[in-house]
Short mmCIF file of C-alpha atoms in Angstrom, two decimals:
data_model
loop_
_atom_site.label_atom_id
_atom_site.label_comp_id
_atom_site.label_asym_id
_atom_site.label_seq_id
_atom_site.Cartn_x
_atom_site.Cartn_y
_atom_site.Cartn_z
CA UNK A 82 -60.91 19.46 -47.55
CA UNK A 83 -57.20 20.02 -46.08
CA UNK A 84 -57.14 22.10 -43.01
CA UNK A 85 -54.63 25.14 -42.13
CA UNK A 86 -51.72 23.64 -41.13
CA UNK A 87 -51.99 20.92 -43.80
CA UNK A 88 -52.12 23.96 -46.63
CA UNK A 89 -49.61 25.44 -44.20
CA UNK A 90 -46.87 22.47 -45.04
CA UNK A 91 -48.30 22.15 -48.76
CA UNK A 92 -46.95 25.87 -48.71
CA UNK A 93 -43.51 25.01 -46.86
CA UNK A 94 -42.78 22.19 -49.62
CA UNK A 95 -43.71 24.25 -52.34
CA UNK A 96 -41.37 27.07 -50.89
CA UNK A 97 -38.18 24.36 -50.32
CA UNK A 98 -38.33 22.39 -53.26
CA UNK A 99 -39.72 24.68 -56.07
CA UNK A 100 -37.99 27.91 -55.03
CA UNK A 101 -40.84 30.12 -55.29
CA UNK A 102 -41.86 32.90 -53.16
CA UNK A 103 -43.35 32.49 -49.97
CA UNK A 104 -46.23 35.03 -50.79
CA UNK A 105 -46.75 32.88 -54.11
CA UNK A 106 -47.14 30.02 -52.03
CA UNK A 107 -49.41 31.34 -49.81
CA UNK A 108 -51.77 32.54 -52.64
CA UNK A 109 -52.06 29.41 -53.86
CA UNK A 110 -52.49 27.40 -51.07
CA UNK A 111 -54.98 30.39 -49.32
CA UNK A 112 -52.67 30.58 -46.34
CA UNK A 113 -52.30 33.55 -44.52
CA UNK A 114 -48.46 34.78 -44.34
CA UNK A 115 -49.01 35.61 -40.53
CA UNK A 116 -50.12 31.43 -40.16
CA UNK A 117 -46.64 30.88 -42.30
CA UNK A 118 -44.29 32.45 -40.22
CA UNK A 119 -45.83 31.42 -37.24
CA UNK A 120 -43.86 29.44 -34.83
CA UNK A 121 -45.63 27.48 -31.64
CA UNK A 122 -44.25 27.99 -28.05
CA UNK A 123 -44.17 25.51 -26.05
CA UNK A 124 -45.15 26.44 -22.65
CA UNK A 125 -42.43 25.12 -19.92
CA UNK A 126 -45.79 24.37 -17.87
CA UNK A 127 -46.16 21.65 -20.34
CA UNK A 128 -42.80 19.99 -19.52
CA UNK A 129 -43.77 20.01 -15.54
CA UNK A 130 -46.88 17.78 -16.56
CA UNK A 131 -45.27 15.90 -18.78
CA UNK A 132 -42.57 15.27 -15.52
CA UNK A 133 -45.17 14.77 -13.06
CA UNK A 134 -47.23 12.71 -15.41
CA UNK A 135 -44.23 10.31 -16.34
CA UNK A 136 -43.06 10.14 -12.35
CA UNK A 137 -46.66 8.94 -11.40
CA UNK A 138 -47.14 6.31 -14.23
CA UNK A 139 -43.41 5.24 -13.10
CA UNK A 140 -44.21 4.46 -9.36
CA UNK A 141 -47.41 3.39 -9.70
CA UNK A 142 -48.00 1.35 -13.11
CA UNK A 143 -52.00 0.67 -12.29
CA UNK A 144 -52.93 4.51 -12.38
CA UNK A 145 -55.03 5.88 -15.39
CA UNK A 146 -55.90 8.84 -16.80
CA UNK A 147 -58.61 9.53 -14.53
CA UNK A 148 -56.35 8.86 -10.94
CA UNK A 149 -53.40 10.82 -12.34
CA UNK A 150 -55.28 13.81 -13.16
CA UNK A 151 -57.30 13.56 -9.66
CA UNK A 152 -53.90 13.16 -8.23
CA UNK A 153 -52.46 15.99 -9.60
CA UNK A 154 -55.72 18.15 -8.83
CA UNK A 155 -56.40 16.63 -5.43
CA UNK A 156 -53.61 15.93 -3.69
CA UNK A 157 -50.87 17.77 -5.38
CA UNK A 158 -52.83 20.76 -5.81
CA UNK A 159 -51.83 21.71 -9.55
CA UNK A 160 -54.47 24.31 -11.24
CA UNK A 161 -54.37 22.68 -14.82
CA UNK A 162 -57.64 21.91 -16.54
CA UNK A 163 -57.98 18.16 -17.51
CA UNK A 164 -57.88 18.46 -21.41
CA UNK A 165 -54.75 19.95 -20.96
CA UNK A 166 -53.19 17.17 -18.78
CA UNK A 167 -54.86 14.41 -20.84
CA UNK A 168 -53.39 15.68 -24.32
CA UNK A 169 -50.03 15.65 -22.95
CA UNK A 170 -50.70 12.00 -21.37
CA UNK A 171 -52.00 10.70 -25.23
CA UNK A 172 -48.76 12.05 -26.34
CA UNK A 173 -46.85 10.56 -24.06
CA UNK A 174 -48.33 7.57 -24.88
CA UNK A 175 -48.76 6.55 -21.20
CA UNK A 176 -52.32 5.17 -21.68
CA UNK A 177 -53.47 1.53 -19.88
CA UNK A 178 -54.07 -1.02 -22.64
CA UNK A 179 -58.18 -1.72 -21.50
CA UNK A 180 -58.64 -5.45 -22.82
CA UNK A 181 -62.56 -5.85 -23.92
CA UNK A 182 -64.60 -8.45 -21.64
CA UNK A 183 -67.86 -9.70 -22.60
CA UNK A 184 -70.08 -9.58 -20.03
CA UNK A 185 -73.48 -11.30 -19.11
CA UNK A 186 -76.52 -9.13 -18.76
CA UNK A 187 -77.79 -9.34 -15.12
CA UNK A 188 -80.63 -7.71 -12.92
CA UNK A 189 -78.73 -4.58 -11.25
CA UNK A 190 -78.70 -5.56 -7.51
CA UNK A 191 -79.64 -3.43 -4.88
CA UNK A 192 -77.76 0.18 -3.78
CA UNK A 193 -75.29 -0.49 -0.89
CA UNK A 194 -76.75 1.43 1.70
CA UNK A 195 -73.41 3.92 2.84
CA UNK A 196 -73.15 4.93 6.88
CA UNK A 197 -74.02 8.90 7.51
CA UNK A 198 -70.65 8.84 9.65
CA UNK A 199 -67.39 6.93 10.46
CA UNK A 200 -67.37 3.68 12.39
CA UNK A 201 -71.30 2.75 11.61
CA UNK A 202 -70.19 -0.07 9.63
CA UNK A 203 -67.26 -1.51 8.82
CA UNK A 204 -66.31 -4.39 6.17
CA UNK A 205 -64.08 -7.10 6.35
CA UNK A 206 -62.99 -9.56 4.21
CA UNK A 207 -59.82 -11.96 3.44
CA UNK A 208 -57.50 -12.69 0.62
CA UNK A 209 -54.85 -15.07 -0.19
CA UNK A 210 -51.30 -14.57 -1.94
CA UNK A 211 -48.06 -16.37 -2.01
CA UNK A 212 -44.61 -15.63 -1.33
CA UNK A 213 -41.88 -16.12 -4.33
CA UNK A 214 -40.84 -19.71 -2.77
CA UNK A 215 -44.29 -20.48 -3.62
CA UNK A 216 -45.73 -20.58 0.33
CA UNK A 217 -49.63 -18.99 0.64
CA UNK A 218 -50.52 -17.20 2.80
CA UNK A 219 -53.46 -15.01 4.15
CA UNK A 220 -54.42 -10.97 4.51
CA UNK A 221 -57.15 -9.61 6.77
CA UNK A 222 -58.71 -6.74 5.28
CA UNK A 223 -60.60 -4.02 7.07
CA UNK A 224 -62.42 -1.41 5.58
CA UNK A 225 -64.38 1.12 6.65
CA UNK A 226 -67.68 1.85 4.71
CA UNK A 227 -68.69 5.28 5.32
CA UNK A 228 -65.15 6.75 3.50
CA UNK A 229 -63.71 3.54 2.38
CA UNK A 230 -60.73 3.96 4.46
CA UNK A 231 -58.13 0.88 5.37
CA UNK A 232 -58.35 0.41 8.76
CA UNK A 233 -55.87 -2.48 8.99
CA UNK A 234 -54.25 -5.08 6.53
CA UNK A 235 -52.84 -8.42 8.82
CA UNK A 236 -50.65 -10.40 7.28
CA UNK A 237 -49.90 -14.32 7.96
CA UNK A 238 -49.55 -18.12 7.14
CA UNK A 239 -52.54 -18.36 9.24
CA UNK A 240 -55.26 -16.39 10.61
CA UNK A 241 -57.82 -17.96 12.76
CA UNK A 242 -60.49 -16.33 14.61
CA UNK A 243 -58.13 -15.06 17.70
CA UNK A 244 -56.39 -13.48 15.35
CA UNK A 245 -59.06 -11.61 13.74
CA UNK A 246 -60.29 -10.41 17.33
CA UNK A 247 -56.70 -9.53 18.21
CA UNK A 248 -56.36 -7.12 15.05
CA UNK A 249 -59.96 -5.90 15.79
CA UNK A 250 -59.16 -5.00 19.37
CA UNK A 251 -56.15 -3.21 18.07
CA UNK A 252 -57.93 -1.14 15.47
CA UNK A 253 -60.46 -0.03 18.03
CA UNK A 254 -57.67 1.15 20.62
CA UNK A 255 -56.98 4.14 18.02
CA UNK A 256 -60.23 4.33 15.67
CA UNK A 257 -62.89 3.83 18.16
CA UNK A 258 -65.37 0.92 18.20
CA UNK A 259 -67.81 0.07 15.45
CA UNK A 260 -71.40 -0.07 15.28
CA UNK A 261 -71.72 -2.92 12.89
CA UNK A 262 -69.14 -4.96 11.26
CA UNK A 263 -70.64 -7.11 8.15
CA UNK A 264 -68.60 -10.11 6.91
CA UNK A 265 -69.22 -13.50 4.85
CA UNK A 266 -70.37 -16.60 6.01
CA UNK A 267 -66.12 -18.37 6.37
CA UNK A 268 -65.22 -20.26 9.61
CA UNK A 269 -63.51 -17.54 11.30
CA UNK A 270 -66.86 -15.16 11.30
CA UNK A 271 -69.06 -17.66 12.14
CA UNK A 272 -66.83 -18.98 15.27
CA UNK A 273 -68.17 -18.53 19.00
CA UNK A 274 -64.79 -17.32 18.86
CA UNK A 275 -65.66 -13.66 17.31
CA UNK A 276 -69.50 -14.31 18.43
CA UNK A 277 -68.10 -14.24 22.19
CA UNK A 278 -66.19 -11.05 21.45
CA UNK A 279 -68.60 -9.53 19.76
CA UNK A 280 -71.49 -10.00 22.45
CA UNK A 281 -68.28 -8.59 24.33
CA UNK A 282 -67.91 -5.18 22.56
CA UNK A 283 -71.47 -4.80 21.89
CA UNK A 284 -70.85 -4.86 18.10
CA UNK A 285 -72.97 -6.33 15.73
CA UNK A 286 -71.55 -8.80 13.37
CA UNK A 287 -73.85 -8.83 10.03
CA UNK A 288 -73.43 -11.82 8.00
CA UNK A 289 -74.20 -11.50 4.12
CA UNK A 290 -76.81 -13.90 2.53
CA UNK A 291 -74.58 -17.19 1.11
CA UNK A 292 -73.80 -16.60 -2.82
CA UNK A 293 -74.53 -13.19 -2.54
CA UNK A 294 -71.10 -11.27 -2.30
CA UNK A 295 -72.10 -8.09 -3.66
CA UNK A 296 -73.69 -7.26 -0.61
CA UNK A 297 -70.19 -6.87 0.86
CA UNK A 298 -69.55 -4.80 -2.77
CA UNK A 299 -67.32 -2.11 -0.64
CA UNK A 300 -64.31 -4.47 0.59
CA UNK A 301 -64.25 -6.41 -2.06
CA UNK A 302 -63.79 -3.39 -4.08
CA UNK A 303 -60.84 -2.70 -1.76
CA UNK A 304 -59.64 -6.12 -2.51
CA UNK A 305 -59.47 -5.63 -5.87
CA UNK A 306 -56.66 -2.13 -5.32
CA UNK A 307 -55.00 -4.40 -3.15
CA UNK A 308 -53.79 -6.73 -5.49
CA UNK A 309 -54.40 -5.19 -8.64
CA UNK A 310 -51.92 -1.94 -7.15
CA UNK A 311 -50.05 -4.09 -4.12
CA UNK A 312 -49.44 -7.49 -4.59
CA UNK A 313 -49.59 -8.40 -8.55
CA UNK A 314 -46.97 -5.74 -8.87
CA UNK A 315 -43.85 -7.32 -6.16
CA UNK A 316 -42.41 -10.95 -5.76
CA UNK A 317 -42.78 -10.74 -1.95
CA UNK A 318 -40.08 -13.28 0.23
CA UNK A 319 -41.26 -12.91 3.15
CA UNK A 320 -44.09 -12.89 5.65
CA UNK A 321 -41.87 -10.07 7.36
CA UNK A 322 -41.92 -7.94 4.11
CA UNK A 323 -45.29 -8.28 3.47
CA UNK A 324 -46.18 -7.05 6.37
CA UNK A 325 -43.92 -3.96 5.84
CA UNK A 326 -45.30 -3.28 2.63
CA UNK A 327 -49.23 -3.42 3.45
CA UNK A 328 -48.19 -1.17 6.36
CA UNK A 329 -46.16 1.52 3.72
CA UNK A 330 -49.31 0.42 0.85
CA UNK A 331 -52.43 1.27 3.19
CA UNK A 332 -51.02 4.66 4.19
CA UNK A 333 -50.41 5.15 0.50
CA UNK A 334 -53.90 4.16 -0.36
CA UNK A 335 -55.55 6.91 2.63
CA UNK A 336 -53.84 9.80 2.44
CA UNK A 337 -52.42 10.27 -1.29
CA UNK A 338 -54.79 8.34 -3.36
CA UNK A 339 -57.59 9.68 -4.70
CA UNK A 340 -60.94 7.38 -4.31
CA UNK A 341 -63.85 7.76 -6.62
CA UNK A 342 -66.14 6.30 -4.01
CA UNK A 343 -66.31 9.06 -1.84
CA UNK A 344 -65.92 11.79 -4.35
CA UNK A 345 -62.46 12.81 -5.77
CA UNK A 346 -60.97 12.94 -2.85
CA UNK A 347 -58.43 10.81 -0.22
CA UNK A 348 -59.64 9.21 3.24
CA UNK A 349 -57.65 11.37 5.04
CA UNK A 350 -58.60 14.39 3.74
CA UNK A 351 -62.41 13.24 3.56
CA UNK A 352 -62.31 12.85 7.50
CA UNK A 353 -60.94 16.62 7.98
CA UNK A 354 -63.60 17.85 5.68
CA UNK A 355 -66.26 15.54 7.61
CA UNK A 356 -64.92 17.52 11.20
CA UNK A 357 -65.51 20.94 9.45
CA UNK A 358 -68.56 19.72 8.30
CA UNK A 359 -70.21 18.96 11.80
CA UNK A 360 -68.78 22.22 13.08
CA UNK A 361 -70.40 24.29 10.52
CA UNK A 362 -73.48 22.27 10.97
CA UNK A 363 -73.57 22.71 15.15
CA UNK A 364 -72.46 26.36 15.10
CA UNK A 365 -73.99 28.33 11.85
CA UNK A 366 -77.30 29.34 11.73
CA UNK A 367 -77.08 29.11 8.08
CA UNK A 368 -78.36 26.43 5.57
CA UNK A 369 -76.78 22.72 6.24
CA UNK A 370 -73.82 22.32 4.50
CA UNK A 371 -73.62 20.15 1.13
CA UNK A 372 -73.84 16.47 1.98
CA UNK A 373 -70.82 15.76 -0.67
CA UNK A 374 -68.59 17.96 -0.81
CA UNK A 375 -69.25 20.15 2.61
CA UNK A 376 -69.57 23.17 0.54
CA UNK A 377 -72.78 25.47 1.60
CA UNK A 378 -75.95 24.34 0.21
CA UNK A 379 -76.40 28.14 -1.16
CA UNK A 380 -73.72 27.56 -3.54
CA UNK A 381 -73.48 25.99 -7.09
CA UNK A 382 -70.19 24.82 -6.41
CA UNK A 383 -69.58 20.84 -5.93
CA UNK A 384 -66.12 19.56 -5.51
CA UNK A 385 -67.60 15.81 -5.69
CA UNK A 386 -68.75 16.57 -9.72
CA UNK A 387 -66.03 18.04 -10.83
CA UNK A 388 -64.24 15.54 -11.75
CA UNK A 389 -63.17 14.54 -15.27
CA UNK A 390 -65.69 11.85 -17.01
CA UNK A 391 -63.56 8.15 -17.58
CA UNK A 392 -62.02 9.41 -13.52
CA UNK A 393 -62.16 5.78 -12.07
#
């Protein structure tokens, strides 16, 4: 069974090549003259996403379907419904070639608890590059767990344990001091070197059980967007520039990229809302706002599931 605008260009040919009548052709081929003579407008609306859509792919050649559109939602504040944006991405053949893993069938390990506010626990974790003259070198990562924000990326040949304390101390000048900060078992967290400070601060360093890395799941998450959207995509030459670019990358990654992890939304703007949030709570006498998304617990309305399905 051929559909309307197959009978439409069955009726088109038939017109051009045999030189018969357009309402002959249309009685034969049951199309409607109106659905012959239509033309399709193409909405300039369609040319801004197909812009904005080719711009984002562009500067950032990691981004899918699902971050573009959140993007474009979230932070860019563009009304368009996701069908719309994602039939214009297909044909503009922008999509991420997904190559199929096969994957072992394991027991589902336990729910990372999340904090109920910022600076209850934060996660850090390192990682290990090299420069293009083939030198390695070493990244601290912080993380914060409650809305997976970057709190600091430090950048060396070497980073012992004063190091890590140094970045640490400098973090908490601005962010405040943590609760709990919960690392692996490597040399620099398990130094009297980072014990000493920590008995110091008053903050409690939480070691993960050996072999079990998932139960730092949240930074090494973070990891993962750090090289996979950072360093696989630049030859870096020098400790000096890679220092510049986690600086330029991490305030990239908090205020204009969306994170699934915390609802569709960016670590900046997921702090703001979190303010409002215990404002509304301390001064209304109504219902406690929604956990998620802040809204009022009366409503139907939840920013956090509104996203697109495939959004990762």
């Amino acid at each position: 069974m051929t559909g309307p605008s197959q009978r439409r260009e069955m009726a088109e040919t038939a017109v051009e090549r045999r030189g018969v009548s357009i309402a002959l052709a249309c009685r034969a081929f049951g199309v409607s003259e109106t659905c012959y003579r239509y033309n399709s407008k193409l909405k300039d609306e369609n040319e801004v996403i197909a812009d904005l859509l080719t711009g984002l792919t562009d500067a950032r050649k990691t981004l899918g379907f699902g971050l573009c559109f959140l993007h474009l939602r979230n932070v860019k504040g563009r009304p368009w419904n996701h069908k719309r944006v994602h039939r214009i991405y297909c044909e503009l053949e922008l999509n991420l070639r997904i190559k199929p893993r096969k994957r072992l069938k394991r027991e589902k390990p336990n729910v990372l608890a999340v904090p109920d506010k910022p600076n209850m626990t934060w996660s850090m974790d390192f990682m290990a590059d090299r420069l293009g003259d083939g030198r390695a070198f070493r990244l601290l990562n912080v993380l914060d767990d409650f809305n997976r924000e970057g709190l600091g990326i430090e950048v060396d040949f070497s980073l012992p344990a004063e190091r890590v304390t140094r970045s640490l101390d400098r973090i908490i000048e601005w962010r405040g001091k943590p609760g709990t900060i919960r690392v692996d078992n490597g040399p620099e967290y398990i130094s009297e070197t980072l014990r000493k400070w920590s008995k110091k601060h008053g903050v409690t360093i939480q070691h993960i059980q050996p072999g079990q890395p998932q139960q730092n799941a949240y930074v090494d998450r973070y990891n993962r967007t750090v090289r996979h959207e950072w360093l696989d995509q630049y030859i870096i030459k020098s400790i000096e520039e890679a220092q510049n670019q986690a600086t330029q990358w991490l305030w990239t990654y908090n205020n204009d990229r969306p994170n699934m992890g915390i609802g569709p939304r960016v670590s900046a703007l997921n702090l703001l809302l979190l303010e409002k949030y215990f404002l509304r709570v301390a001064l209304s006498p109504h219902p406690r706002p929604c956990a998620c998304c802040f809204h009022s617990a009366s409503t139907d309305f939840c920013t956090a599931k509104s996203a697109p399905r495939g959004a990762a």
